[in-house]
Amino acid sequence: MIPIFVTFMLVAAHMALADTNMLQDFCVADLSNGLKVNGYPCKDPAKVTPEDFYFIGLATAAATANSSMGSAVTGANVEKVPGLNTLGVSISRIDYAPGGLNPPHLHPRASEAIFVLEGRLFVGFLTTTGKLISKHVNKGDVFVFPKALLHFQQNPNKAPASVLAAFDSQLPGTQVVGPSLFGSNPPIPDDLLAKAFGAAAPEIQKIKGKFPPKK
């Protein structure tokens, strides 16, 4: 499994060619600076430590019990691993309870490749023409989601599942369909959503009640 994962990460790194070329060995993010211009300013190289390139958070499964969807995402992006700044890659671990779902969402700044660590999942994405590309994937399988397309992962089984997800961005961003449309701040008008979804305003209000507005 280790050689497969190493190959998996090398492929993800190759995908990062879309990012700007490096002009120095690294540019560890100075997260304390507060400035953010399409990335973070570089920390003084004299103050860089091994911890800037290290993260232990993916070693164990995250708790899914408190998630309404039965899934938990643990990200290792530039905000957790400052050494990823300007490198154009990041990784996440996603854990799924039996019956869990990582609901339809998209990453505006990255393609994604998942490697199944444990379990069996039903995964898929939607093309811009509305075609569903989906498949059941098993332990050791890899599946790719193209940049900015809606996609999902579901665990329809009675056992937990988990994946590692590689991205060709240090900060892929995530936009989940339900909370984005029905929990925006300020809220999208009910009549607009009612017309868009062919539903009555009271139905829209009921759905909005499930997604508290973002602060």
Short mmCIF file of C-alpha atoms in Angstrom, two decimals:
data_model
loop_
_atom_site.label_atom_id
_atom_site.label_comp_id
_atom_site.label_asym_id
_atom_site.label_seq_id
_atom_site.Cartn_x
_atom_site.Cartn_y
_atom_site.Cartn_z
CA MET A 1 0.00 0.00 0.00
CA ILE A 2 2.89 2.37 0.72
CA PRO A 3 4.32 2.29 -2.84
CA ILE A 4 0.83 2.87 -4.23
CA PHE A 5 0.37 5.91 -1.99
CA VAL A 6 3.78 7.33 -2.95
CA THR A 7 2.88 6.95 -6.63
CA PHE A 8 -0.47 8.58 -5.89
CA MET A 9 1.20 11.63 -4.34
CA LEU A 10 3.73 11.92 -7.17
CA VAL A 11 0.87 12.04 -9.66
CA ALA A 12 -0.78 14.76 -7.59
CA ALA A 13 2.47 16.73 -7.55
CA HIS A 14 2.75 16.43 -11.33
CA MET A 15 -0.74 17.91 -11.60
CA ALA A 16 0.61 21.04 -9.91
CA LEU A 17 2.24 22.29 -13.11
CA ALA A 18 -0.64 24.74 -13.38
CA ASP A 19 0.82 26.66 -10.42
CA THR A 20 3.53 29.27 -10.84
CA ASN A 21 7.15 28.17 -11.12
CA MET A 22 9.24 28.39 -7.97
CA LEU A 23 11.89 31.09 -7.67
CA GLN A 24 13.38 29.67 -4.46
CA ASP A 25 13.60 26.31 -2.69
CA PHE A 26 10.41 26.99 -0.73
CA CYS A 27 8.20 29.76 0.58
CA VAL A 28 6.87 28.69 3.96
CA ALA A 29 3.67 30.61 4.64
CA ASP A 30 3.90 33.31 7.29
CA LEU A 31 0.41 32.77 8.72
CA SER A 32 0.96 35.40 11.41
CA ASN A 33 1.46 38.19 8.89
CA GLY A 34 -2.22 38.63 8.03
CA LEU A 35 -1.45 39.46 4.39
CA LYS A 36 -2.85 37.21 1.67
CA VAL A 37 -2.34 37.98 -2.01
CA ASN A 38 -3.14 34.79 -3.95
CA GLY A 39 -1.21 32.94 -1.28
CA TYR A 40 0.80 33.90 1.78
CA PRO A 41 4.02 35.91 2.15
CA CYS A 42 7.16 33.90 2.86
CA LYS A 43 8.46 33.34 6.34
CA ASP A 44 12.05 34.38 7.00
CA PRO A 45 14.05 31.27 5.89
CA ALA A 46 16.13 31.55 9.05
CA LYS A 47 12.97 30.92 11.08
CA VAL A 48 11.78 27.89 9.09
CA THR A 49 11.57 24.63 11.07
CA PRO A 50 10.75 20.99 10.20
CA GLU A 51 7.33 21.53 11.78
CA ASP A 52 6.44 23.86 8.88
CA PHE A 53 6.45 20.81 6.61
CA TYR A 54 4.85 18.33 9.01
CA PHE A 55 1.28 17.35 9.95
CA ILE A 56 0.12 14.36 11.99
CA GLY A 57 -3.61 14.94 11.63
CA LEU A 58 -4.26 12.32 8.95
CA ALA A 59 -2.90 9.40 10.95
CA THR A 60 -6.20 8.40 12.56
CA ALA A 61 -9.84 8.45 11.55
CA ALA A 62 -11.84 11.53 12.47
CA ALA A 63 -15.03 11.25 14.51
CA THR A 64 -18.15 11.16 12.33
CA ALA A 65 -20.74 10.80 15.09
CA ASN A 66 -21.41 14.54 15.36
CA SER A 67 -21.74 15.04 11.61
CA SER A 68 -25.27 15.25 10.20
CA MET A 69 -23.95 13.68 6.98
CA GLY A 70 -21.93 10.95 8.67
CA SER A 71 -18.61 12.09 7.22
CA ALA A 72 -15.63 14.10 8.41
CA VAL A 73 -12.95 15.86 6.37
CA THR A 74 -9.50 16.48 7.83
CA GLY A 75 -7.55 18.86 5.60
CA ALA A 76 -3.79 19.22 5.33
CA ASN A 77 -3.63 22.40 3.28
CA VAL A 78 -1.40 25.46 3.55
CA GLU A 79 -3.29 26.64 6.62
CA LYS A 80 -2.26 23.45 8.44
CA VAL A 81 1.09 22.84 6.69
CA PRO A 82 2.72 26.24 5.97
CA GLY A 83 5.43 24.56 3.92
CA LEU A 84 2.85 23.87 1.20
CA ASN A 85 2.75 27.57 0.30
CA THR A 86 3.41 28.01 -3.47
CA LEU A 87 3.89 24.25 -3.95
CA GLY A 88 0.46 23.76 -5.50
CA VAL A 89 -0.46 20.56 -3.64
CA SER A 90 -2.43 19.54 -0.56
CA ILE A 91 -4.07 16.45 0.86
CA SER A 92 -7.08 15.55 2.97
CA ARG A 93 -8.45 12.52 4.74
CA ILE A 94 -12.18 11.83 4.56
CA ASP A 95 -13.84 9.37 6.92
CA TYR A 96 -17.35 7.99 6.44
CA ALA A 97 -19.62 6.30 8.95
CA PRO A 98 -21.81 3.46 7.68
CA GLY A 99 -24.35 5.19 5.44
CA GLY A 100 -22.27 8.39 5.51
CA LEU A 101 -22.18 10.95 2.73
CA ASN A 102 -19.80 13.66 1.61
CA PRO A 103 -22.58 15.68 -0.06
CA PRO A 104 -22.45 17.26 -3.53
CA HIS A 105 -19.78 19.96 -3.55
CA LEU A 106 -17.03 21.40 -5.70
CA HIS A 107 -13.49 22.68 -5.34
CA PRO A 108 -13.18 25.92 -7.37
CA ARG A 109 -9.37 25.85 -7.41
CA ALA A 110 -8.43 22.19 -7.77
CA SER A 111 -8.91 18.78 -9.33
CA GLU A 112 -9.09 15.95 -6.81
CA ALA A 113 -7.90 12.35 -6.81
CA ILE A 114 -9.03 10.00 -4.04
CA PHE A 115 -7.30 6.80 -2.89
CA VAL A 116 -9.53 4.41 -0.95
CA LEU A 117 -7.88 3.44 2.34
CA GLU A 118 -10.68 1.29 3.70
CA GLY A 119 -14.18 0.24 2.72
CA ARG A 120 -16.25 0.63 -0.42
CA LEU A 121 -17.80 3.84 -1.73
CA PHE A 122 -20.18 5.05 -4.41
CA VAL A 123 -18.60 8.14 -5.98
CA GLY A 124 -19.34 10.38 -8.92
CA PHE A 125 -19.32 13.79 -10.56
CA LEU A 126 -21.58 15.76 -12.88
CA THR A 127 -20.38 17.16 -16.19
CA THR A 128 -21.51 20.60 -17.38
CA THR A 129 -23.94 18.81 -19.72
CA GLY A 130 -25.58 17.06 -16.76
CA LYS A 131 -24.09 13.61 -17.32
CA LEU A 132 -23.37 11.62 -14.16
CA ILE A 133 -20.02 9.82 -14.15
CA SER A 134 -20.15 7.39 -11.23
CA LYS A 135 -18.63 4.16 -9.95
CA HIS A 136 -18.35 1.92 -6.92
CA VAL A 137 -14.74 1.98 -5.70
CA ASN A 138 -12.99 -0.39 -3.32
CA LYS A 139 -9.94 -0.41 -1.06
CA GLY A 140 -6.84 0.46 -3.09
CA ASP A 141 -8.80 2.10 -5.94
CA VAL A 142 -8.25 5.63 -7.25
CA PHE A 143 -10.93 7.93 -8.67
CA VAL A 144 -10.49 11.44 -10.08
CA PHE A 145 -12.84 14.45 -9.89
CA PRO A 146 -12.12 17.20 -12.46
CA LYS A 147 -11.61 20.77 -11.26
CA ALA A 148 -14.71 22.74 -10.25
CA LEU A 149 -17.23 20.00 -11.14
CA LEU A 150 -19.89 18.92 -8.64
CA HIS A 151 -19.02 15.59 -7.04
CA PHE A 152 -19.84 13.38 -4.06
CA GLN A 153 -18.85 10.25 -2.14
CA GLN A 154 -21.32 7.97 -0.39
CA ASN A 155 -20.76 4.99 1.88
CA PRO A 156 -23.85 2.80 1.34
CA ASN A 157 -22.40 -0.04 3.39
CA LYS A 158 -22.60 -1.20 7.00
CA ALA A 159 -18.88 -0.69 7.67
CA PRO A 160 -16.84 2.55 7.94
CA ALA A 161 -14.78 3.77 5.00
CA SER A 162 -12.00 6.30 4.46
CA VAL A 163 -10.02 7.87 1.63
CA LEU A 164 -7.02 10.10 1.08
CA ALA A 165 -7.71 12.97 -1.31
CA ALA A 166 -4.93 14.77 -3.21
CA PHE A 167 -5.41 18.23 -4.73
CA ASP A 168 -3.40 20.29 -7.21
CA SER A 169 -3.77 23.40 -5.06
CA GLN A 170 -2.41 24.42 -1.68
CA LEU A 171 -5.91 25.67 -0.78
CA PRO A 172 -8.57 24.03 -2.99
CA GLY A 173 -11.61 25.68 -1.42
CA THR A 174 -14.90 23.84 -0.94
CA GLN A 175 -18.42 24.91 -1.85
CA VAL A 176 -21.19 22.57 -0.68
CA VAL A 177 -24.43 22.90 -2.67
CA GLY A 178 -27.01 22.85 0.13
CA PRO A 179 -25.40 25.27 2.61
CA SER A 180 -24.23 27.57 -0.19
CA LEU A 181 -27.70 28.01 -1.70
CA PHE A 182 -29.89 27.79 1.38
CA GLY A 183 -27.58 29.08 4.10
CA SER A 184 -25.94 32.08 2.43
CA ASN A 185 -25.48 35.39 4.26
CA PRO A 186 -27.29 37.54 3.27
CA PRO A 187 -29.83 34.93 2.16
CA ILE A 188 -30.83 34.36 -1.44
CA PRO A 189 -34.49 35.53 -1.82
CA ASP A 190 -37.08 32.78 -1.41
CA ASP A 191 -38.88 33.65 -4.65
CA LEU A 192 -35.63 33.33 -6.61
CA LEU A 193 -34.90 29.87 -5.21
CA ALA A 194 -38.54 28.83 -5.58
CA LYS A 195 -38.47 29.67 -9.28
CA ALA A 196 -35.07 28.07 -9.81
CA PHE A 197 -36.14 24.78 -8.21
CA GLY A 198 -39.79 24.77 -9.25
CA ALA A 199 -40.89 24.76 -5.62
CA ALA A 200 -43.23 26.83 -3.45
CA ALA A 201 -41.81 29.51 -1.15
CA PRO A 202 -42.87 27.63 2.03
CA GLU A 203 -40.86 24.61 0.84
CA ILE A 204 -37.82 26.82 0.32
CA GLN A 205 -38.21 28.27 3.82
CA LYS A 206 -38.42 24.76 5.25
CA ILE A 207 -35.19 23.77 3.53
CA LYS A 208 -33.49 26.98 4.68
CA GLY A 209 -34.37 26.01 8.24
CA LYS A 210 -31.96 23.08 7.90
CA PHE A 211 -29.04 25.32 6.93
CA PRO A 212 -28.34 28.11 9.46
CA PRO A 213 -26.98 31.25 7.70
CA LYS A 214 -23.20 31.49 7.50
CA LYS A 215 -21.61 34.14 9.68
#
